[in-house]
Amino acid sequence: AAMSFEWPWQYRFPPFFTLQPNVDTRQKQMTAWCSLVLSYCRLNKQYIMTVMEAQESPLFNNRKLQRKLPMESIQVVLEELRKKGNLEWLDKNKSSFLIMWRRPEEWGKLIYQWVSKNGLTNSVFTLYELSNGDDTENEEFHGLEESMLLRALQALQQEHRAEIITLDDGRGVKFF
Amino acid sequence: MGNLFGRKRRSRVTEQDKAVLQLKQQRDKLKQYRKRITLNLERERDVARQLLRDGKKEKAKSLLKKKRYQEQLLDKTENQISNLERMVQDIEFTQIEMKVIEGLKIGNECLNKMHEVMSVEEVERIIDETQDAVEYQRQIDEMLAGSFTEEDEDAILEELNAITQEQLELPEVPTEPLPEKIPEASPVKIRAKPELVAAS
């Protein structure tokens, strides 16, 4: 899948892999890196990543160019993404993260569109059903990773368009 | 923190919703089980093929027996999934029926309340009162009418005639004096008639 991905011109530019000292240049560099991370993860439908994984992935390691973005710089990029609301740390040690190439509110909107289009308000669903059910096979949110799905539903809950239900062995949701 | 806010608001999730959700969870588990068995079956098909190629007929046969048993389990699982889904649909439909009954009940209560305000006796009473009022008015009109004198009555009648004449709108009377011959004309007419009569 990485093959069909269109790398931006910066990816073939060695200085891109070194944190730039000049403030303006660094700003542009960060923007380009954030954008690259989001497009890469979006194409590969990747929702969760560990920092270790990230380091070795083609994303930060351009083998052809023989350039790697160093760990400290990767952390800077990740922090940028977190500030923009596209990343959430999944543990205190900051070893793995949820990469939200689509914000929870946007996922929520897509899910709610499917709900209202199919006349499913006032019905309950298990989370599994939403992400893996036959009825959602053609939807963009099919295969959505559970923690991302949960955040999307929480966003809808804030808007009072859904209520998350917690049972003994799993979660569900009711749409309104 | 999301939960804290969640608890403050009243939940819009009913007991039936929770029951439906549990049924769906069971169904999900069965679906995952079905996936597992299906994968197993595919794998075992390949293994059996390989065993036959290697000439291990007995082993292949026992593997196929196992596979057959799993296929039966798969059928049973499918049935259970159908059962659960049917039950979910039944409960969902019952919830709708309940809403219809609730709606009918509220509508009925409303109608009854309105009938209380407008009972049959009440309506009769209002109609009677209205008739009394109309009668009363008529008497008053009569009394007022009686206050006209004979003179007033005549004047009123004269005016009425005048208006009636106006409405007939006769053509304007010619101002030239009538010709003298006309009185002669009439006797001719009169004489003509008897002749006519004789002829017939």
mmCIF file of C-alpha atoms in Angstrom:
data_model
loop_
_atom_site.group_PDB
_atom_site.id
_atom_site.type_symbol
_atom_site.label_atom_id
_atom_site.label_comp_id
_atom_site.label_asym_id
_atom_site.label_seq_id
_atom_site.Cartn_x
_atom_site.Cartn_y
_atom_site.Cartn_z
ATOM 1 C CA ALA A 1 0.000 0.000 0.000
ATOM 2 C CA ALA A 2 2.926 2.323 0.658
ATOM 3 C CA MET A 3 3.905 1.917 -2.996
ATOM 4 C CA SER A 4 0.735 3.530 -4.347
ATOM 5 C CA PHE A 5 1.220 6.437 -1.994
ATOM 6 C CA GLU A 6 2.341 9.687 -3.564
ATOM 7 C CA TRP A 7 5.216 11.003 -1.511
ATOM 8 C CA PRO A 8 5.496 14.794 -1.389
ATOM 9 C CA TRP A 9 8.587 16.430 -2.926
ATOM 10 C CA GLN A 10 10.010 17.110 0.548
ATOM 11 C CA TYR A 11 10.302 13.385 1.138
ATOM 12 C CA ARG A 12 13.090 13.217 -1.470
ATOM 13 C CA PHE A 13 14.798 16.300 -0.051
ATOM 14 C CA PRO A 14 17.495 15.340 2.502
ATOM 15 C CA PRO A 15 17.219 18.504 4.685
ATOM 16 C CA PHE A 16 13.591 17.528 5.311
ATOM 17 C CA PHE A 17 14.908 14.888 7.689
ATOM 18 C CA THR A 18 16.806 17.393 9.820
ATOM 19 C CA LEU A 19 15.038 19.733 12.165
ATOM 20 C CA GLN A 20 15.531 23.199 10.684
ATOM 21 C CA PRO A 21 16.928 25.955 12.924
ATOM 22 C CA ASN A 22 15.284 28.886 11.112
ATOM 23 C CA VAL A 23 11.893 29.572 12.679
ATOM 24 C CA ASP A 24 9.989 30.149 9.425
ATOM 25 C CA THR A 25 11.548 27.174 7.686
ATOM 26 C CA ARG A 26 10.858 24.969 10.657
ATOM 27 C CA GLN A 27 7.214 26.065 10.635
ATOM 28 C CA LYS A 28 6.882 25.001 6.997
ATOM 29 C CA GLN A 29 8.758 21.790 7.702
ATOM 30 C CA MET A 30 6.436 20.888 10.588
ATOM 31 C CA THR A 31 3.359 21.598 8.499
ATOM 32 C CA ALA A 32 4.687 19.332 5.750
ATOM 33 C CA TRP A 33 5.527 16.534 8.185
ATOM 34 C CA CYS A 34 2.108 16.705 9.882
ATOM 35 C CA SER A 35 0.393 16.602 6.536
ATOM 36 C CA LEU A 36 2.523 13.647 5.427
ATOM 37 C CA VAL A 37 1.821 11.628 8.577
ATOM 38 C CA LEU A 38 -1.926 12.176 8.202
ATOM 39 C CA SER A 39 -2.063 11.271 4.493
ATOM 40 C CA TYR A 40 0.121 8.212 4.987
ATOM 41 C CA CYS A 41 -2.012 6.884 7.840
ATOM 42 C CA ARG A 42 -5.198 7.733 6.008
ATOM 43 C CA LEU A 43 -4.197 5.728 2.964
ATOM 44 C CA ASN A 44 -3.097 2.743 5.021
ATOM 45 C CA LYS A 45 -6.160 3.044 7.284
ATOM 46 C CA GLN A 46 -3.831 3.032 10.219
ATOM 47 C CA TYR A 47 -5.346 4.266 13.466
ATOM 48 C CA ILE A 48 -2.843 3.183 16.079
ATOM 49 C CA MET A 49 0.927 3.275 15.971
ATOM 50 C CA THR A 50 3.740 2.757 18.396
ATOM 51 C CA VAL A 51 6.669 5.130 18.371
ATOM 52 C CA MET A 52 9.008 2.229 17.679
ATOM 53 C CA GLU A 53 6.953 1.238 14.665
ATOM 54 C CA ALA A 54 6.881 4.818 13.436
ATOM 55 C CA GLN A 55 10.637 5.150 13.587
ATOM 56 C CA GLU A 56 11.212 2.184 11.293
ATOM 57 C CA SER A 57 8.265 2.769 9.013
ATOM 58 C CA PRO A 58 8.832 4.223 5.521
ATOM 59 C CA LEU A 59 7.034 7.260 6.884
ATOM 60 C CA PHE A 60 10.014 8.523 8.858
ATOM 61 C CA ASN A 61 12.651 6.296 7.287
ATOM 62 C CA ASN A 62 13.386 6.891 3.651
ATOM 63 C CA ARG A 63 15.594 3.922 2.844
ATOM 64 C CA LYS A 64 16.244 4.966 -0.729
ATOM 65 C CA LEU A 65 17.430 8.394 0.355
ATOM 66 C CA GLN A 66 19.173 6.838 3.353
ATOM 67 C CA ARG A 67 17.701 9.418 5.614
ATOM 68 C CA LYS A 68 15.793 8.902 8.866
ATOM 69 C CA LEU A 69 14.046 11.500 10.929
ATOM 70 C CA PRO A 70 15.746 11.256 14.350
ATOM 71 C CA MET A 71 13.727 10.253 17.406
ATOM 72 C CA GLU A 72 13.708 13.712 19.036
ATOM 73 C CA SER A 73 12.400 15.246 15.833
ATOM 74 C CA ILE A 74 9.737 12.544 15.518
ATOM 75 C CA GLN A 75 8.610 13.520 19.027
ATOM 76 C CA VAL A 76 8.377 17.149 17.928
ATOM 77 C CA VAL A 77 6.208 16.185 14.947
ATOM 78 C CA LEU A 78 3.980 14.032 17.153
ATOM 79 C CA GLU A 79 3.593 16.855 19.647
ATOM 80 C CA GLU A 80 2.608 19.203 16.781
ATOM 81 C CA LEU A 81 -0.055 16.720 15.725
ATOM 82 C CA ARG A 82 -1.294 16.412 19.284
ATOM 83 C CA LYS A 83 -1.640 20.178 19.579
ATOM 84 C CA LYS A 84 -3.629 20.258 16.358
ATOM 85 C CA GLY A 85 -6.028 17.630 17.744
ATOM 86 C CA ASN A 86 -4.947 14.846 15.383
ATOM 87 C CA LEU A 87 -3.109 12.694 17.888
ATOM 88 C CA GLU A 88 -3.814 11.194 21.283
ATOM 89 C CA TRP A 89 -1.350 9.327 23.473
ATOM 90 C CA LEU A 90 -2.693 5.963 24.529
ATOM 91 C CA ASP A 91 -0.389 5.462 27.497
ATOM 92 C CA LYS A 92 1.501 7.528 30.076
ATOM 93 C CA ASN A 93 4.871 6.495 28.665
ATOM 94 C CA LYS A 94 3.967 7.953 25.298
ATOM 95 C CA SER A 95 4.896 4.747 23.532
ATOM 96 C CA SER A 96 1.775 4.332 21.446
ATOM 97 C CA PHE A 97 -0.682 6.775 20.001
ATOM 98 C CA LEU A 98 -3.972 7.102 18.217
ATOM 99 C CA ILE A 99 -3.519 8.947 14.950
ATOM 100 C CA MET A 100 -6.713 10.733 14.037
ATOM 101 C CA TRP A 101 -6.323 11.534 10.355
ATOM 102 C CA ARG A 102 -10.006 12.198 10.572
ATOM 103 C CA ARG A 103 -11.214 13.998 13.686
ATOM 104 C CA PRO A 104 -13.742 12.285 15.976
ATOM 105 C CA GLU A 105 -16.372 14.884 15.075
ATOM 106 C CA GLU A 106 -15.924 14.101 11.386
ATOM 107 C CA TRP A 107 -16.246 10.364 11.945
ATOM 108 C CA GLY A 108 -19.273 11.082 14.116
ATOM 109 C CA LYS A 109 -20.855 13.036 11.309
ATOM 110 C CA LEU A 110 -20.305 10.182 8.807
ATOM 111 C CA ILE A 111 -21.754 7.643 11.199
ATOM 112 C CA TYR A 112 -24.768 9.820 11.962
ATOM 113 C CA GLN A 113 -25.412 10.342 8.256
ATOM 114 C CA TRP A 114 -25.604 6.577 7.820
ATOM 115 C CA VAL A 115 -27.940 6.334 10.823
ATOM 116 C CA SER A 116 -30.405 8.953 9.604
ATOM 117 C CA LYS A 117 -30.242 7.832 5.963
ATOM 118 C CA ASN A 118 -31.268 4.321 7.004
ATOM 119 C CA GLY A 119 -33.941 5.376 9.494
ATOM 120 C CA LEU A 120 -31.994 3.991 12.432
ATOM 121 C CA THR A 121 -32.552 6.669 15.044
ATOM 122 C CA ASN A 122 -33.824 5.283 18.371
ATOM 123 C CA SER A 123 -32.105 1.969 17.661
ATOM 124 C CA VAL A 124 -29.267 0.451 19.623
ATOM 125 C CA PHE A 125 -26.079 -1.024 18.175
ATOM 126 C CA THR A 126 -23.051 -2.808 19.512
ATOM 127 C CA LEU A 127 -19.737 -1.187 18.627
ATOM 128 C CA TYR A 128 -18.741 -4.379 16.832
ATOM 129 C CA GLU A 129 -21.833 -4.151 14.663
ATOM 130 C CA LEU A 130 -20.964 -0.613 13.591
ATOM 131 C CA SER A 131 -17.382 -1.325 12.659
ATOM 132 C CA ASN A 132 -17.694 -4.914 11.444
ATOM 133 C CA GLY A 133 -21.331 -5.549 10.629
ATOM 134 C CA ASP A 134 -22.684 -6.559 7.223
ATOM 135 C CA ASP A 135 -24.838 -3.454 7.119
ATOM 136 C CA THR A 136 -21.877 -1.082 7.225
ATOM 137 C CA GLU A 137 -19.687 -2.883 4.709
ATOM 138 C CA ASN A 138 -19.787 -0.096 2.156
ATOM 139 C CA GLU A 139 -19.370 2.691 4.648
ATOM 140 C CA GLU A 140 -16.136 4.572 5.189
ATOM 141 C CA PHE A 141 -16.227 3.794 8.875
ATOM 142 C CA HIS A 142 -16.300 0.052 8.286
ATOM 143 C CA GLY A 143 -13.257 -1.448 9.941
ATOM 144 C CA LEU A 144 -12.848 1.610 12.146
ATOM 145 C CA GLU A 145 -10.626 0.822 15.096
ATOM 146 C CA GLU A 146 -12.524 0.626 18.378
ATOM 147 C CA SER A 147 -10.894 3.520 20.242
ATOM 148 C CA MET A 148 -11.373 5.795 17.239
ATOM 149 C CA LEU A 149 -14.994 4.676 16.959
ATOM 150 C CA LEU A 150 -15.514 5.321 20.646
ATOM 151 C CA ARG A 151 -14.193 8.869 20.340
ATOM 152 C CA ALA A 152 -16.446 9.482 17.352
ATOM 153 C CA LEU A 153 -19.451 8.330 19.371
ATOM 154 C CA GLN A 154 -18.374 10.468 22.309
ATOM 155 C CA ALA A 155 -18.358 13.472 19.996
ATOM 156 C CA LEU A 156 -21.934 12.606 18.946
ATOM 157 C CA GLN A 157 -22.844 12.126 22.591
ATOM 158 C CA GLN A 158 -21.692 15.677 23.321
ATOM 159 C CA GLU A 159 -24.103 16.835 20.649
ATOM 160 C CA HIS A 160 -26.845 14.742 22.328
ATOM 161 C CA ARG A 161 -27.250 12.702 19.166
ATOM 162 C CA ALA A 162 -26.080 9.476 20.758
ATOM 163 C CA GLU A 163 -25.757 7.819 24.132
ATOM 164 C CA ILE A 164 -23.038 5.276 24.828
ATOM 165 C CA ILE A 165 -24.204 2.225 26.778
ATOM 166 C CA THR A 166 -21.787 0.186 28.853
ATOM 167 C CA LEU A 167 -22.692 -3.421 29.582
ATOM 168 C CA ASP A 168 -20.754 -6.086 31.447
ATOM 169 C CA ASP A 169 -18.862 -7.325 28.436
ATOM 170 C CA GLY A 170 -18.927 -4.624 25.881
ATOM 171 C CA ARG A 171 -20.269 -1.311 24.756
ATOM 172 C CA GLY A 172 -23.135 -0.207 22.655
ATOM 173 C CA VAL A 173 -24.700 3.012 21.508
ATOM 174 C CA LYS A 174 -28.167 4.427 20.954
ATOM 175 C CA PHE A 175 -28.726 7.098 18.335
ATOM 176 C CA PHE A 176 -31.329 9.841 18.534
ATOM 177 C CA MET B 1 -14.797 13.229 32.473
ATOM 178 C CA GLY B 2 -17.197 12.320 29.720
ATOM 179 C CA ASN B 3 -18.945 9.879 32.069
ATOM 180 C CA LEU B 4 -19.452 12.539 34.718
ATOM 181 C CA PHE B 5 -21.422 14.650 32.321
ATOM 182 C CA GLY B 6 -23.204 11.565 31.070
ATOM 183 C CA ARG B 7 -24.582 10.777 34.507
ATOM 184 C CA LYS B 8 -25.895 14.259 35.114
ATOM 185 C CA ARG B 9 -28.330 14.018 32.228
ATOM 186 C CA ARG B 10 -31.240 11.630 32.336
ATOM 187 C CA SER B 11 -30.535 8.534 30.295
ATOM 188 C CA ARG B 12 -32.632 7.988 27.201
ATOM 189 C CA VAL B 13 -31.801 4.287 27.185
ATOM 190 C CA THR B 14 -34.636 1.964 28.221
ATOM 191 C CA GLU B 15 -34.524 -1.525 29.701
ATOM 192 C CA GLN B 16 -35.718 -2.893 26.366
ATOM 193 C CA ASP B 17 -32.777 -1.175 24.665
ATOM 194 C CA LYS B 18 -30.397 -2.931 27.021
ATOM 195 C CA ALA B 19 -32.102 -6.251 26.356
ATOM 196 C CA VAL B 20 -31.803 -5.721 22.606
ATOM 197 C CA LEU B 21 -28.162 -4.765 23.031
ATOM 198 C CA GLN B 22 -27.428 -7.964 24.927
ATOM 199 C CA LEU B 23 -29.090 -10.021 22.225
ATOM 200 C CA LYS B 24 -26.991 -8.243 19.647
ATOM 201 C CA GLN B 25 -23.837 -8.939 21.640
ATOM 202 C CA GLN B 26 -24.691 -12.645 21.635
ATOM 203 C CA ARG B 27 -25.251 -12.441 17.922
ATOM 204 C CA ASP B 28 -21.891 -10.690 17.439
ATOM 205 C CA LYS B 29 -20.149 -13.452 19.385
ATOM 206 C CA LEU B 30 -21.842 -16.065 17.218
ATOM 207 C CA LYS B 31 -20.780 -14.204 14.089
ATOM 208 C CA GLN B 32 -17.175 -14.176 15.249
ATOM 209 C CA TYR B 33 -17.442 -17.878 16.056
ATOM 210 C CA ARG B 34 -18.840 -18.456 12.586
ATOM 211 C CA LYS B 35 -15.894 -16.604 11.033
ATOM 212 C CA ARG B 36 -13.493 -18.750 13.027
ATOM 213 C CA ILE B 37 -15.110 -21.995 11.980
ATOM 214 C CA THR B 38 -15.266 -20.929 8.349
ATOM 215 C CA LEU B 39 -11.543 -20.182 8.372
ATOM 216 C CA ASN B 40 -10.865 -23.521 10.042
ATOM 217 C CA LEU B 41 -12.863 -25.312 7.380
ATOM 218 C CA GLU B 42 -10.888 -23.688 4.596
ATOM 219 C CA ARG B 43 -7.628 -24.551 6.211
ATOM 220 C CA GLU B 44 -8.673 -28.141 6.787
ATOM 221 C CA ARG B 45 -9.779 -28.469 3.190
ATOM 222 C CA ASP B 46 -6.234 -27.589 2.136
ATOM 223 C CA VAL B 47 -4.694 -29.952 4.676
ATOM 224 C CA ALA B 48 -6.942 -32.805 3.542
ATOM 225 C CA ARG B 49 -5.943 -32.189 -0.059
ATOM 226 C CA GLN B 50 -2.294 -32.324 0.923
ATOM 227 C CA LEU B 51 -2.769 -35.529 2.936
ATOM 228 C CA LEU B 52 -4.396 -37.236 -0.038
ATOM 229 C CA ARG B 53 -1.509 -36.158 -2.229
ATOM 230 C CA ASP B 54 0.836 -37.716 0.301
ATOM 231 C CA GLY B 55 -1.238 -40.909 0.159
ATOM 232 C CA LYS B 56 -2.371 -40.613 3.799
ATOM 233 C CA LYS B 57 -5.913 -41.681 3.027
ATOM 234 C CA GLU B 58 -6.915 -42.621 6.595
ATOM 235 C CA LYS B 59 -5.725 -39.337 8.030
ATOM 236 C CA ALA B 60 -7.495 -37.434 5.295
ATOM 237 C CA LYS B 61 -10.681 -39.342 6.051
ATOM 238 C CA SER B 62 -10.616 -38.557 9.792
ATOM 239 C CA LEU B 63 -9.898 -34.934 9.003
ATOM 240 C CA LEU B 64 -12.903 -34.816 6.712
ATOM 241 C CA LYS B 65 -15.022 -36.317 9.509
ATOM 242 C CA LYS B 66 -13.913 -33.472 11.779
ATOM 243 C CA LYS B 67 -14.634 -31.000 9.022
ATOM 244 C CA ARG B 68 -18.131 -32.442 8.555
ATOM 245 C CA TYR B 69 -18.847 -32.030 12.268
ATOM 246 C CA GLN B 70 -17.715 -28.413 12.138
ATOM 247 C CA GLU B 71 -19.932 -27.766 9.144
ATOM 248 C CA GLN B 72 -22.873 -29.010 11.217
ATOM 249 C CA LEU B 73 -21.858 -26.674 14.028
ATOM 250 C CA LEU B 74 -21.738 -23.900 11.474
ATOM 251 C CA ASP B 75 -25.311 -24.637 10.368
ATOM 252 C CA LYS B 76 -26.491 -24.614 13.982
ATOM 253 C CA THR B 77 -24.673 -21.347 14.542
ATOM 254 C CA GLU B 78 -26.380 -19.815 11.510
ATOM 255 C CA ASN B 79 -29.747 -20.874 12.904
ATOM 256 C CA GLN B 80 -28.981 -19.362 16.283
ATOM 257 C CA ILE B 81 -27.914 -16.135 14.659
ATOM 258 C CA SER B 82 -31.226 -16.052 12.760
ATOM 259 C CA ASN B 83 -33.139 -16.706 15.973
ATOM 260 C CA LEU B 84 -31.424 -13.876 17.777
ATOM 261 C CA GLU B 85 -31.931 -11.479 14.904
ATOM 262 C CA ARG B 86 -35.604 -12.370 14.703
ATOM 263 C CA MET B 87 -35.987 -11.744 18.419
ATOM 264 C CA VAL B 88 -34.274 -8.379 18.091
ATOM 265 C CA GLN B 89 -36.700 -7.430 15.326
ATOM 266 C CA ASP B 90 -39.681 -8.597 17.365
ATOM 267 C CA ILE B 91 -38.623 -6.502 20.332
ATOM 268 C CA GLU B 92 -38.026 -3.476 18.133
ATOM 269 C CA PHE B 93 -41.465 -3.854 16.577
ATOM 270 C CA THR B 94 -43.083 -4.252 19.996
ATOM 271 C CA GLN B 95 -41.467 -0.989 21.040
ATOM 272 C CA ILE B 96 -43.134 0.677 18.061
ATOM 273 C CA GLU B 97 -46.484 -0.919 18.925
ATOM 274 C CA MET B 98 -46.127 0.422 22.442
ATOM 275 C CA LYS B 99 -45.566 3.903 21.059
ATOM 276 C CA VAL B 100 -48.709 3.607 18.930
ATOM 277 C CA ILE B 101 -50.763 2.530 21.944
ATOM 278 C CA GLU B 102 -49.313 5.358 24.002
ATOM 279 C CA GLY B 103 -50.251 7.795 21.273
ATOM 280 C CA LEU B 104 -53.806 6.456 21.118
ATOM 281 C CA LYS B 105 -54.080 6.672 24.894
ATOM 282 C CA ILE B 106 -52.981 10.294 24.979
ATOM 283 C CA GLY B 107 -55.307 11.221 22.116
ATOM 284 C CA ASN B 108 -58.172 9.517 23.891
ATOM 285 C CA GLU B 109 -57.509 11.305 27.182
ATOM 286 C CA CYS B 110 -57.413 14.564 25.302
ATOM 287 C CA LEU B 111 -60.760 13.915 23.603
ATOM 288 C CA ASN B 112 -62.349 12.959 26.896
ATOM 289 C CA LYS B 113 -61.137 16.127 28.588
ATOM 290 C CA MET B 114 -62.570 18.181 25.777
ATOM 291 C CA HIS B 115 -65.893 16.362 26.105
ATOM 292 C CA GLU B 116 -65.957 17.227 29.813
ATOM 293 C CA VAL B 117 -65.783 20.883 28.947
ATOM 294 C CA MET B 118 -68.457 20.499 26.292
ATOM 295 C CA SER B 119 -70.988 18.030 27.718
ATOM 296 C CA VAL B 120 -74.307 17.420 25.952
ATOM 297 C CA GLU B 121 -76.229 19.154 28.766
ATOM 298 C CA GLU B 122 -73.898 22.118 28.506
ATOM 299 C CA VAL B 123 -74.567 22.439 24.774
ATOM 300 C CA GLU B 124 -78.314 22.209 25.308
ATOM 301 C CA ARG B 125 -78.111 24.883 27.918
ATOM 302 C CA ILE B 126 -76.188 27.190 25.602
ATOM 303 C CA ILE B 127 -78.682 26.641 22.775
ATOM 304 C CA ASP B 128 -81.612 27.412 25.114
ATOM 305 C CA GLU B 129 -79.915 30.546 26.348
ATOM 306 C CA THR B 130 -79.286 31.610 22.779
ATOM 307 C CA GLN B 131 -82.926 31.104 21.837
ATOM 308 C CA ASP B 132 -83.983 33.161 24.872
ATOM 309 C CA ALA B 133 -81.601 35.891 23.825
ATOM 310 C CA VAL B 134 -82.972 35.903 20.275
ATOM 311 C CA GLU B 135 -86.561 36.058 21.601
ATOM 312 C CA TYR B 136 -85.649 38.890 23.940
ATOM 313 C CA GLN B 137 -84.126 40.833 21.056
ATOM 314 C CA ARG B 138 -87.249 40.350 18.973
ATOM 315 C CA GLN B 139 -89.395 41.767 21.753
ATOM 316 C CA ILE B 140 -87.165 44.774 21.994
ATOM 317 C CA ASP B 141 -87.309 45.283 18.243
ATOM 318 C CA GLU B 142 -91.102 45.114 18.439
ATOM 319 C CA MET B 143 -91.235 47.628 21.231
ATOM 320 C CA LEU B 144 -89.031 49.986 19.312
ATOM 321 C CA ALA B 145 -91.069 49.387 16.182
ATOM 322 C CA GLY B 146 -94.284 50.251 18.099
ATOM 323 C CA SER B 147 -92.994 53.731 18.872
ATOM 324 C CA PHE B 148 -93.758 54.879 15.278
ATOM 325 C CA THR B 149 -97.055 56.860 14.861
ATOM 326 C CA GLU B 150 -99.652 56.379 12.058
ATOM 327 C CA GLU B 151 -98.140 59.369 10.255
ATOM 328 C CA ASP B 152 -94.697 57.829 10.376
ATOM 329 C CA GLU B 153 -96.104 54.562 8.992
ATOM 330 C CA ASP B 154 -97.693 56.397 6.012
ATOM 331 C CA ALA B 155 -94.517 58.352 5.281
ATOM 332 C CA ILE B 156 -92.518 55.175 5.360
ATOM 333 C CA LEU B 157 -94.934 53.456 2.953
ATOM 334 C CA GLU B 158 -94.855 56.430 0.560
ATOM 335 C CA GLU B 159 -91.092 56.395 0.461
ATOM 336 C CA LEU B 160 -91.145 52.710 -0.169
ATOM 337 C CA ASN B 161 -93.469 53.201 -3.174
ATOM 338 C CA ALA B 162 -91.301 56.004 -4.532
ATOM 339 C CA ILE B 163 -88.242 53.781 -4.454
ATOM 340 C CA THR B 164 -90.179 50.947 -6.075
ATOM 341 C CA GLN B 165 -91.306 53.268 -8.959
ATOM 342 C CA GLU B 166 -87.759 54.398 -9.524
ATOM 343 C CA GLN B 167 -86.716 50.870 -9.849
ATOM 344 C CA LEU B 168 -89.226 50.175 -12.634
ATOM 345 C CA GLU B 169 -87.433 52.862 -14.758
ATOM 346 C CA LEU B 170 -90.101 53.718 -17.394
ATOM 347 C CA PRO B 171 -88.759 55.484 -20.563
ATOM 348 C CA GLU B 172 -89.010 59.287 -20.565
ATOM 349 C CA VAL B 173 -92.399 60.617 -21.598
ATOM 350 C CA PRO B 174 -92.194 62.468 -25.030
ATOM 351 C CA THR B 175 -92.785 66.248 -24.714
ATOM 352 C CA GLU B 176 -94.499 66.795 -28.176
ATOM 353 C CA PRO B 177 -98.258 66.804 -28.135
ATOM 354 C CA LEU B 178 -99.866 63.695 -29.448
ATOM 355 C CA PRO B 179 -101.247 63.855 -33.105
ATOM 356 C CA GLU B 180 -105.106 64.194 -33.463
ATOM 357 C CA LYS B 181 -105.532 61.205 -35.782
ATOM 358 C CA ILE B 182 -104.894 58.610 -33.263
ATOM 359 C CA PRO B 183 -108.447 58.599 -31.728
ATOM 360 C CA GLU B 184 -109.741 57.851 -35.315
ATOM 361 C CA ALA B 185 -107.367 55.034 -35.692
ATOM 362 C CA SER B 186 -108.848 53.109 -32.845
ATOM 363 C CA PRO B 187 -112.459 52.933 -34.269
ATOM 364 C CA VAL B 188 -110.985 51.588 -37.537
ATOM 365 C CA LYS B 189 -109.374 48.865 -35.511
ATOM 366 C CA ILE B 190 -112.628 48.202 -33.736
ATOM 367 C CA ARG B 191 -114.583 47.928 -37.016
ATOM 368 C CA ALA B 192 -111.938 45.652 -38.445
ATOM 369 C CA LYS B 193 -112.380 43.121 -35.737
ATOM 370 C CA PRO B 194 -116.106 42.360 -36.389
ATOM 371 C CA GLU B 195 -115.325 41.911 -40.128
ATOM 372 C CA LEU B 196 -112.689 39.459 -39.231
ATOM 373 C CA VAL B 197 -115.130 37.673 -37.051
ATOM 374 C CA ALA B 198 -117.692 37.473 -39.836
ATOM 375 C CA ALA B 199 -115.140 36.111 -42.245
ATOM 376 C CA SER B 200 -114.326 33.220 -39.930
#
